[in-house]
Amino acid sequence: MPILKSIYDTGSAFAKASLPLAGFFNKKLQLGSQGRERSWDILDTKVKSTIPKIWVHVASLGEYEQIVPVLEKFNRKKYQVVLTFFSPSGYENKKDTKLADVVCYLPIDAVSNVSKFMQLVDPSLAIMVKYEFWPNYLNALKANKVPTLLVSGIFREKMSFHKWYGSWMTSSLKAFQHFFLQNESSLRELKALGFENASVSGDTRFDRASQLIERDNRVTQLEEFIEGKPCLVVGSSWPKDIEVMKSWLVENDKTKNIKVIIAPHEVGEEQIDELEQSLPFDTISWTETRKHQKLLNINTSVLIIDTIGLLTKAYSYADVAYVGGSMGSSGLHNILEAATFGVPVVIGKNYEKYPEAGKLEDLGGLFSVTNPTEFKETMDRLFKDDFLRDKTGMICGHWVNSNTGATDLVLEHLKTIDEELLIS
């Protein structure tokens, strides 16, 4: 449908031109706009024309975590890894990762950008994660005969490929040499679109999550704060998550029977101030604990982690974990990072797009809450009933362990492309 393709290209060109202006009204858009402008300089100065390139693209932080087990295996002596992000929350957190040689934002999917990007990067292999389908980039990869894989892919009936306005993009999926999918339903949806070059490998996040237990997760300040009491860890929270648990947090602070560690999704000064002000009792931040080295006589039940990189270690101290994002429309964050430590997982109400949450709920390891009353009831049950808490936690840990192996399937396929792609 050339008309729809023309409309898409016009819209992409408009987005490219208007993004700097939009940045004046939205801080996240501003980060993305400025970052994309710098992308060309980064690519121009860091990409080496004398060595083959592997281009890996992820949307944000969650998709980055999915591809980490694969990134760790690339032969960096033979290949240069170019990693691109779409979202500021992904790029700003991982722009200094040592798992890639070049890290930048992906320029908008406008025809002129795609042509320039392909000339600068000239990839020998491309990997997309989950459901990053940018038609102009995919068409360019196909035209240049670049082997392209989708890792931990998801296809749903409601995706645009099935709609009249998005069906034209289906042809761009021909760029993929193979689709590694998370589940059978995705395989059925992809076959309905006419593609057979796919297999159900599972989700590489399980492999990533299972690695977390093997590392040293001890954090002295967290131990001093918890003081041996039961602990709730709230990971990647948004204001709507805090709103649902606020009344419970207030009641708990009166007795301080349960220690609470909150790691907000956004840790900017403005967001941390907003969180602290939303709670009508004294809290302490991770930065304060670092200043004083020790937590002596801290009369509070809540510790706020106002920095990046501590959440997974905090989960190792949890008796119960609440994973944020699904109480509102932000999107559920990674439940596997909590589940791998063998603790019950609690989430919000909007998780229909996250099949792993539904599966864990069916198994009995996850609880969904919709309002403050349900949150309180769930916390009371889990913290008062040791048998229930241990049982559901065991379900979570076993679930993660029994679903590993997706990475190995991807790596085996990569060996068929080039045996020198991977470190031995």
CSV table of C-alpha atoms in Angstrom, one decimal:
chain,number,residue,atom,x,y,z
A,1,MET,CA,0.0,0.0,0.0
A,2,PRO,CA,2.2,2.9,-1.3
A,3,ILE,CA,-0.2,5.5,0.1
A,4,LEU,CA,0.1,4.3,3.7
A,5,LYS,CA,3.9,3.9,3.3
A,6,SER,CA,4.0,7.5,2.1
A,7,ILE,CA,2.0,8.7,5.0
A,8,TYR,CA,4.4,6.8,7.4
A,9,ASP,CA,7.4,8.3,5.7
A,10,THR,CA,5.9,11.8,5.9
A,11,GLY,CA,5.1,11.3,9.6
A,12,SER,CA,8.6,10.0,10.3
A,13,ALA,CA,10.2,13.0,8.6
A,14,PHE,CA,7.9,15.3,10.6
A,15,ALA,CA,8.8,13.6,13.8
A,16,LYS,CA,12.5,14.0,12.9
A,17,ALA,CA,12.0,17.7,12.3
A,18,SER,CA,9.7,18.5,15.3
A,19,LEU,CA,11.5,16.4,18.0
A,20,PRO,CA,13.8,19.3,19.0
A,21,LEU,CA,10.8,21.6,19.5
A,22,ALA,CA,8.8,19.0,21.4
A,23,GLY,CA,11.8,18.8,23.8
A,24,PHE,CA,11.0,22.2,25.1
A,25,PHE,CA,7.8,20.8,26.7
A,26,ASN,CA,8.9,17.4,27.9
A,27,LYS,CA,12.2,16.5,29.6
A,28,LYS,CA,12.2,13.0,28.4
A,29,LEU,CA,11.6,14.1,24.8
A,30,GLN,CA,14.4,16.6,25.2
A,31,LEU,CA,16.8,13.9,26.3
A,32,GLY,CA,15.9,11.8,23.3
A,33,SER,CA,16.1,14.8,20.9
A,34,GLN,CA,19.5,15.9,22.1
A,35,GLY,CA,20.8,12.3,22.3
A,36,ARG,CA,19.7,11.6,18.8
A,37,GLU,CA,21.6,14.6,17.6
A,38,ARG,CA,24.7,13.3,19.3
A,39,SER,CA,24.2,9.9,17.7
A,40,TRP,CA,25.7,10.9,14.4
A,41,ASP,CA,28.9,12.2,16.0
A,42,ILE,CA,29.1,9.0,18.1
A,43,LEU,CA,28.7,6.8,15.1
A,44,ASP,CA,31.0,8.8,13.0
A,45,THR,CA,33.9,8.8,15.5
A,46,LYS,CA,33.5,5.4,17.1
A,47,VAL,CA,32.4,3.0,14.3
A,48,LYS,CA,35.4,1.4,12.7
A,49,SER,CA,35.2,0.7,9.0
A,50,THR,CA,38.0,-1.9,9.2
A,51,ILE,CA,36.1,-4.4,11.4
A,52,PRO,CA,32.7,-6.2,10.9
A,53,LYS,CA,29.9,-4.7,13.0
A,54,ILE,CA,27.0,-6.4,14.9
A,55,TRP,CA,24.1,-4.0,15.3
A,56,VAL,CA,21.9,-4.7,18.3
A,57,HIS,CA,18.8,-2.6,18.8
A,58,VAL,CA,16.6,-2.5,22.0
A,59,ALA,CA,13.7,-0.2,22.9
A,60,SER,CA,14.6,0.4,26.6
A,61,LEU,CA,16.2,-1.0,29.7
A,62,GLY,CA,14.0,-4.1,29.9
A,63,GLU,CA,14.9,-5.2,26.4
A,64,TYR,CA,18.6,-4.4,27.1
A,65,GLU,CA,18.4,-6.9,30.0
A,66,GLN,CA,16.9,-9.4,27.7
A,67,ILE,CA,19.9,-9.3,25.3
A,68,VAL,CA,22.7,-9.1,27.9
A,69,PRO,CA,23.3,-12.9,27.9
A,70,VAL,CA,23.9,-12.7,24.2
A,71,LEU,CA,25.9,-9.5,24.3
A,72,GLU,CA,28.2,-11.2,26.8
A,73,LYS,CA,29.2,-13.9,24.2
A,74,PHE,CA,30.1,-11.7,21.2
A,75,ASN,CA,33.7,-11.9,20.1
A,76,ARG,CA,34.8,-8.3,20.5
A,77,LYS,CA,38.2,-9.0,19.0
A,78,LYS,CA,36.6,-10.0,15.7
A,79,TYR,CA,33.5,-7.8,15.7
A,80,GLN,CA,32.5,-4.4,16.9
A,81,VAL,CA,29.2,-4.2,18.7
A,82,VAL,CA,26.9,-1.2,18.0
A,83,LEU,CA,24.1,-0.9,20.5
A,84,THR,CA,21.2,1.4,19.9
A,85,PHE,CA,18.3,2.5,22.2
A,86,PHE,CA,15.0,4.1,21.4
A,87,SER,CA,14.1,5.2,25.0
A,88,PRO,CA,16.0,7.7,27.2
A,89,SER,CA,15.4,5.5,30.2
A,90,GLY,CA,17.4,2.8,28.5
A,91,TYR,CA,20.1,4.9,27.0
A,92,GLU,CA,20.8,7.1,30.0
A,93,ASN,CA,21.1,4.1,32.2
A,94,LYS,CA,23.3,2.0,30.0
A,95,LYS,CA,25.2,4.4,27.8
A,96,ASP,CA,28.5,3.4,29.5
A,97,THR,CA,27.9,-0.3,29.3
A,98,LYS,CA,31.1,-2.4,28.6
A,99,LEU,CA,29.1,-4.9,26.6
A,100,ALA,CA,29.2,-2.8,23.4
A,101,ASP,CA,31.8,-0.7,21.6
A,102,VAL,CA,29.4,2.0,20.4
A,103,VAL,CA,26.2,3.0,22.3
A,104,CYS,CA,23.8,5.6,21.0
A,105,TYR,CA,20.1,6.4,20.4
A,106,LEU,CA,18.6,5.0,17.2
A,107,PRO,CA,17.8,7.9,14.8
A,108,ILE,CA,14.1,8.3,13.9
A,109,ASP,CA,13.0,5.8,11.2
A,110,ALA,CA,13.0,8.4,8.5
A,111,VAL,CA,14.3,7.4,5.0
A,112,SER,CA,17.2,9.9,5.1
A,113,ASN,CA,18.2,8.8,8.6
A,114,VAL,CA,18.1,5.1,7.7
A,115,SER,CA,20.3,5.6,4.6
A,116,LYS,CA,22.9,7.6,6.7
A,117,PHE,CA,22.8,5.1,9.5
A,118,MET,CA,23.4,2.1,7.2
A,119,GLN,CA,26.3,3.8,5.5
A,120,LEU,CA,28.0,4.6,8.8
A,121,VAL,CA,27.4,1.3,10.6
A,122,ASP,CA,27.4,-1.1,7.6
A,123,PRO,CA,26.3,-4.1,9.8
A,124,SER,CA,27.2,-7.6,9.1
A,125,LEU,CA,24.6,-8.9,11.5
A,126,ALA,CA,21.5,-7.2,13.1
A,127,ILE,CA,19.6,-8.3,16.2
A,128,MET,CA,16.3,-6.7,17.3
A,129,VAL,CA,14.7,-7.5,20.7
A,130,LYS,CA,11.1,-8.3,21.6
A,131,TYR,CA,9.0,-6.1,19.2
A,132,GLU,CA,11.2,-3.4,17.7
A,133,PHE,CA,9.8,-3.2,14.2
A,134,TRP,CA,10.9,-0.1,12.3
A,135,PRO,CA,9.9,-0.8,8.6
A,136,ASN,CA,12.5,1.5,6.9
A,137,TYR,CA,15.4,0.1,8.9
A,138,LEU,CA,14.1,-3.5,8.3
A,139,ASN,CA,13.7,-2.8,4.6
A,140,ALA,CA,17.2,-1.5,4.4
A,141,LEU,CA,18.6,-4.5,6.2
A,142,LYS,CA,16.8,-6.8,3.7
A,143,ALA,CA,18.0,-4.7,0.7
A,144,ASN,CA,21.6,-5.0,2.0
A,145,LYS,CA,21.1,-8.8,2.7
A,146,VAL,CA,22.1,-8.4,6.3
A,147,PRO,CA,21.3,-11.5,8.4
A,148,THR,CA,18.7,-10.2,10.9
A,149,LEU,CA,17.3,-12.0,14.0
A,150,LEU,CA,14.5,-11.2,16.4
A,151,VAL,CA,15.3,-12.3,20.0
A,152,SER,CA,12.6,-12.9,22.7
A,153,GLY,CA,10.0,-11.8,20.2
A,154,ILE,CA,6.3,-11.3,20.9
A,155,PHE,CA,3.5,-11.1,18.4
A,156,ARG,CA,-0.1,-10.3,19.5
A,157,GLU,CA,-3.4,-10.2,17.7
A,158,LYS,CA,-3.8,-6.5,18.4
A,159,MET,CA,-0.6,-5.5,16.8
A,160,SER,CA,-0.7,-3.1,13.9
A,161,PHE,CA,0.3,-5.9,11.4
A,162,HIS,CA,-3.3,-7.1,11.6
A,163,LYS,CA,-4.9,-3.7,11.1
A,164,TRP,CA,-5.7,-2.1,7.8
A,165,TYR,CA,-3.4,0.9,8.5
A,166,GLY,CA,-0.5,-1.3,9.5
A,167,SER,CA,-0.7,-4.3,7.2
A,168,TRP,CA,1.7,-2.7,4.7
A,169,MET,CA,4.5,-3.1,7.3
A,170,THR,CA,4.2,-6.9,7.2
A,171,SER,CA,6.5,-7.1,4.2
A,172,SER,CA,9.3,-5.5,6.3
A,173,LEU,CA,9.3,-8.6,8.5
A,174,LYS,CA,10.9,-10.5,5.5
A,175,ALA,CA,14.1,-8.9,6.7
A,176,PHE,CA,14.3,-11.5,9.5
A,177,GLN,CA,16.2,-14.6,8.9
A,178,HIS,CA,14.7,-16.2,12.0
A,179,PHE,CA,12.3,-15.2,14.7
A,180,PHE,CA,13.1,-16.5,18.3
A,181,LEU,CA,9.8,-16.2,20.1
A,182,GLN,CA,8.8,-16.2,23.7
A,183,ASN,CA,5.6,-18.3,23.5
A,184,GLU,CA,3.4,-20.5,21.3
A,185,SER,CA,0.7,-17.7,20.9
A,186,SER,CA,3.4,-15.5,19.2
A,187,LEU,CA,4.2,-18.4,16.9
A,188,ARG,CA,0.6,-18.7,15.9
A,189,GLU,CA,0.2,-15.0,15.3
A,190,LEU,CA,3.4,-14.9,13.2
A,191,LYS,CA,2.3,-17.9,11.1
A,192,ALA,CA,-1.1,-16.1,10.5
A,193,LEU,CA,1.0,-13.4,8.9
A,194,GLY,CA,2.6,-15.9,6.6
A,195,PHE,CA,6.0,-16.6,8.3
A,196,GLU,CA,7.3,-20.0,9.1
A,197,ASN,CA,11.0,-19.2,9.9
A,198,ALA,CA,10.3,-19.1,13.6
A,199,SER,CA,10.7,-21.1,16.7
A,200,VAL,CA,9.7,-20.8,20.4
A,201,SER,CA,12.9,-20.4,22.3
A,202,GLY,CA,11.5,-18.7,25.4
A,203,ASP,CA,12.6,-15.5,27.0
A,204,THR,CA,16.3,-14.7,27.5
A,205,ARG,CA,15.4,-12.6,30.5
A,206,PHE,CA,15.1,-15.9,32.5
A,207,ASP,CA,18.8,-16.6,31.7
A,208,ARG,CA,19.7,-13.1,32.7
A,209,ALA,CA,17.7,-13.3,35.9
A,210,SER,CA,19.1,-16.7,36.9
A,211,GLN,CA,22.6,-15.1,36.8
A,212,LEU,CA,21.7,-12.6,39.5
A,213,ILE,CA,21.8,-15.2,42.3
A,214,GLU,CA,25.3,-16.3,41.4
A,215,ARG,CA,26.9,-12.9,42.1
A,216,ASP,CA,27.7,-11.2,45.4
A,217,ASN,CA,24.5,-9.3,46.4
A,218,ARG,CA,25.5,-8.3,49.9
A,219,VAL,CA,25.1,-4.6,50.7
A,220,THR,CA,26.0,-3.7,54.3
A,221,GLN,CA,23.8,-0.5,54.5
A,222,LEU,CA,20.7,-2.5,53.5
A,223,GLU,CA,21.4,-5.1,56.2
A,224,GLU,CA,21.8,-2.4,58.8
A,225,PHE,CA,18.6,-0.7,57.7
A,226,ILE,CA,16.6,-4.0,57.7
A,227,GLU,CA,17.9,-5.0,61.2
A,228,GLY,CA,16.7,-8.6,60.7
A,229,LYS,CA,13.0,-7.6,60.3
A,230,PRO,CA,10.7,-8.7,57.4
A,231,CYS,CA,11.3,-6.6,54.3
A,232,LEU,CA,9.2,-5.4,51.4
A,233,VAL,CA,11.1,-4.3,48.3
A,234,VAL,CA,9.2,-2.0,46.0
A,235,GLY,CA,11.0,-2.0,42.6
A,236,SER,CA,10.7,0.4,39.7
A,237,SER,CA,7.8,2.2,41.3
A,238,TRP,CA,5.7,5.0,39.8
A,239,PRO,CA,3.5,7.5,41.7
A,240,LYS,CA,0.4,5.4,41.0
A,241,ASP,CA,2.1,2.4,42.7
A,242,ILE,CA,2.9,4.5,45.7
A,243,GLU,CA,-0.6,5.9,45.8
A,244,VAL,CA,-2.1,2.4,46.2
A,245,MET,CA,0.3,1.4,49.0
A,246,LYS,CA,0.4,4.7,50.8
A,247,SER,CA,-2.2,4.0,53.5
A,248,TRP,CA,-0.5,0.7,54.3
A,249,LEU,CA,2.9,2.4,54.4
A,250,VAL,CA,1.6,5.0,56.9
A,251,GLU,CA,0.2,2.3,59.2
A,252,ASN,CA,3.3,0.2,59.0
A,253,ASP,CA,5.5,3.2,59.9
A,254,LYS,CA,3.7,3.5,63.2
A,255,THR,CA,4.9,0.0,64.3
A,256,LYS,CA,7.9,-0.3,62.0
A,257,ASN,CA,7.4,-4.1,62.1
A,258,ILE,CA,8.2,-4.3,58.4
A,259,LYS,CA,11.1,-2.6,56.7
A,260,VAL,CA,10.4,-1.2,53.2
A,261,ILE,CA,12.9,-0.4,50.5
A,262,ILE,CA,11.6,1.7,47.6
A,263,ALA,CA,13.5,1.9,44.3
A,264,PRO,CA,11.6,4.4,42.0
A,265,HIS,CA,11.8,3.9,38.3
A,266,GLU,CA,13.0,7.5,37.9
A,267,VAL,CA,15.7,8.7,40.3
A,268,GLY,CA,16.0,12.3,39.3
A,269,GLU,CA,16.1,14.9,42.1
A,270,GLU,CA,12.5,16.1,41.2
A,271,GLN,CA,11.1,12.6,41.3
A,272,ILE,CA,12.8,11.7,44.6
A,273,ASP,CA,11.5,14.9,46.2
A,274,GLU,CA,8.0,14.1,45.0
A,275,LEU,CA,8.2,10.6,46.5
A,276,GLU,CA,9.5,11.8,49.8
A,277,GLN,CA,6.8,14.5,50.0
A,278,SER,CA,4.0,12.1,49.2
A,279,LEU,CA,4.8,10.1,52.4
A,280,PRO,CA,3.7,11.8,55.6
A,281,PHE,CA,6.5,10.4,57.7
A,282,ASP,CA,10.3,10.5,57.8
A,283,THR,CA,12.2,8.5,55.3
A,284,ILE,CA,15.8,8.1,54.6
A,285,SER,CA,17.5,7.9,51.2
A,286,TRP,CA,20.4,5.8,50.0
A,287,THR,CA,22.5,8.9,49.4
A,288,GLU,CA,22.1,9.8,53.1
A,289,THR,CA,23.3,6.3,54.2
A,290,ARG,CA,26.4,6.7,52.0
A,291,LYS,CA,27.2,10.1,53.6
A,292,HIS,CA,27.0,8.7,57.1
A,293,GLN,CA,28.4,5.2,56.2
A,294,LYS,CA,26.2,3.6,58.9
A,295,LEU,CA,22.5,3.8,59.8
A,296,LEU,CA,22.5,4.5,63.5
A,297,ASN,CA,19.2,5.1,65.3
A,298,ILE,CA,17.3,5.7,62.1
A,299,ASN,CA,13.7,5.9,63.2
A,300,THR,CA,12.0,5.2,59.9
A,301,SER,CA,10.5,2.2,58.1
A,302,VAL,CA,11.3,3.3,54.6
A,303,LEU,CA,14.6,3.6,52.7
A,304,ILE,CA,14.4,5.2,49.3
A,305,ILE,CA,17.1,4.1,46.8
A,306,ASP,CA,17.9,7.3,44.9
A,307,THR,CA,20.5,5.9,42.6
A,308,ILE,CA,20.8,3.3,39.8
A,309,GLY,CA,22.1,-0.2,40.0
A,310,LEU,CA,21.0,-1.4,43.5
A,311,LEU,CA,17.5,-2.8,42.8
A,312,THR,CA,18.5,-6.4,42.0
A,313,LYS,CA,20.7,-6.5,45.1
A,314,ALA,CA,17.9,-5.2,47.2
A,315,TYR,CA,15.6,-7.9,45.9
A,316,SER,CA,17.9,-10.4,47.4
A,317,TYR,CA,16.9,-9.1,50.9
A,318,ALA,CA,13.2,-9.1,50.1
A,319,ASP,CA,10.6,-11.3,51.9
A,320,VAL,CA,8.0,-9.9,49.5
A,321,ALA,CA,8.5,-7.9,46.3
A,322,TYR,CA,6.2,-5.4,44.6
A,323,VAL,CA,7.1,-4.7,41.0
A,324,GLY,CA,5.8,-1.4,39.7
A,325,GLY,CA,4.5,0.0,36.4
A,326,SER,CA,1.3,-1.9,36.0
A,327,MET,CA,-0.9,0.1,38.4
A,328,GLY,CA,-0.9,2.9,35.8
A,329,SER,CA,-0.1,2.8,32.0
A,330,SER,CA,3.7,2.9,32.3
A,331,GLY,CA,4.1,-0.8,31.7
A,332,LEU,CA,5.0,-3.6,34.1
A,333,HIS,CA,8.7,-3.8,34.9
A,334,ASN,CA,10.8,-6.9,35.1
A,335,ILE,CA,9.2,-9.4,37.6
A,336,LEU,CA,11.9,-12.0,36.9
A,337,GLU,CA,14.6,-10.0,38.8
A,338,ALA,CA,12.5,-10.4,41.9
A,339,ALA,CA,11.2,-13.9,41.3
A,340,THR,CA,14.6,-15.4,40.8
A,341,PHE,CA,15.4,-14.8,44.5
A,342,GLY,CA,12.5,-17.0,45.5
A,343,VAL,CA,10.1,-14.3,46.9
A,344,PRO,CA,6.4,-13.7,46.2
A,345,VAL,CA,5.7,-11.0,43.6
A,346,VAL,CA,2.9,-8.4,43.8
A,347,ILE,CA,2.0,-6.2,40.9
A,348,GLY,CA,-0.7,-3.8,39.8
A,349,LYS,CA,-3.8,-4.4,37.6
A,350,ASN,CA,-2.7,-3.6,34.0
A,351,TYR,CA,-0.6,-6.6,33.0
A,352,GLU,CA,-2.5,-8.1,30.1
A,353,LYS,CA,0.4,-7.4,27.7
A,354,TYR,CA,2.9,-9.3,29.9
A,355,PRO,CA,2.3,-13.1,29.5
A,356,GLU,CA,5.0,-13.9,32.0
A,357,ALA,CA,2.9,-12.2,34.7
A,358,GLY,CA,-0.2,-14.1,33.8
A,359,LYS,CA,1.7,-17.4,33.8
A,360,LEU,CA,3.3,-16.8,37.2
A,361,GLU,CA,-0.1,-15.8,38.6
A,362,ASP,CA,-1.6,-19.0,37.3
A,363,LEU,CA,1.1,-20.9,39.1
A,364,GLY,CA,0.4,-19.2,42.3
A,365,GLY,CA,3.6,-17.1,42.7
A,366,LEU,CA,2.2,-13.7,41.8
A,367,PHE,CA,-0.6,-11.5,43.2
A,368,SER,CA,-2.3,-8.6,41.4
A,369,VAL,CA,-3.9,-5.8,43.3
A,370,THR,CA,-6.2,-3.1,42.1
A,371,ASN,CA,-6.7,-0.8,45.1
A,372,PRO,CA,-5.4,0.1,48.6
A,373,THR,CA,-7.7,-2.4,50.3
A,374,GLU,CA,-6.4,-5.3,48.1
A,375,PHE,CA,-2.8,-4.2,48.7
A,376,LYS,CA,-3.3,-4.2,52.4
A,377,GLU,CA,-5.0,-7.6,52.4
A,378,THR,CA,-2.2,-9.1,50.3
A,379,MET,CA,0.5,-7.7,52.5
A,380,ASP,CA,-1.2,-8.9,55.6
A,381,ARG,CA,-1.6,-12.4,54.2
A,382,LEU,CA,2.0,-12.7,52.9
A,383,PHE,CA,3.7,-11.3,56.0
A,384,LYS,CA,1.6,-13.1,58.6
A,385,ASP,CA,1.5,-16.5,56.9
A,386,ASP,CA,5.0,-17.8,56.7
A,387,PHE,CA,3.9,-21.0,55.0
A,388,LEU,CA,2.1,-19.1,52.2
A,389,ARG,CA,5.0,-16.7,51.7
A,390,ASP,CA,7.6,-19.5,51.5
A,391,LYS,CA,5.4,-21.6,49.2
A,392,THR,CA,4.8,-18.8,46.7
A,393,GLY,CA,8.4,-17.7,46.9
A,394,MET,CA,9.5,-21.3,46.1
A,395,ILE,CA,7.1,-21.3,43.1
A,396,CYS,CA,8.7,-18.1,41.8
A,397,GLY,CA,12.3,-19.4,42.1
A,398,HIS,CA,11.5,-22.7,40.5
A,399,TRP,CA,9.6,-21.0,37.7
A,400,VAL,CA,12.7,-18.9,36.7
A,401,ASN,CA,15.0,-21.9,36.9
A,402,SER,CA,12.8,-24.1,34.8
A,403,ASN,CA,12.5,-21.5,32.0
A,404,THR,CA,16.2,-20.9,31.3
A,405,GLY,CA,17.9,-21.9,28.0
A,406,ALA,CA,16.6,-19.4,25.4
A,407,THR,CA,20.1,-17.8,25.2
A,408,ASP,CA,21.7,-21.2,24.2
A,409,LEU,CA,19.3,-21.6,21.3
A,410,VAL,CA,20.1,-18.1,20.0
A,411,LEU,CA,23.8,-18.7,20.3
A,412,GLU,CA,23.6,-22.0,18.5
A,413,HIS,CA,22.0,-20.2,15.6
A,414,LEU,CA,24.6,-17.5,15.6
A,415,LYS,CA,27.3,-20.1,15.2
A,416,THR,CA,25.7,-21.2,11.9
A,417,ILE,CA,26.1,-17.6,10.6
A,418,ASP,CA,29.7,-17.3,11.6
A,419,GLU,CA,31.7,-19.5,14.1
A,420,GLU,CA,33.9,-16.5,14.9
A,421,LEU,CA,30.9,-14.4,16.1
A,422,LEU,CA,31.2,-15.8,19.6
A,423,ILE,CA,33.9,-16.2,22.1
A,424,SER,CA,34.8,-19.8,22.7
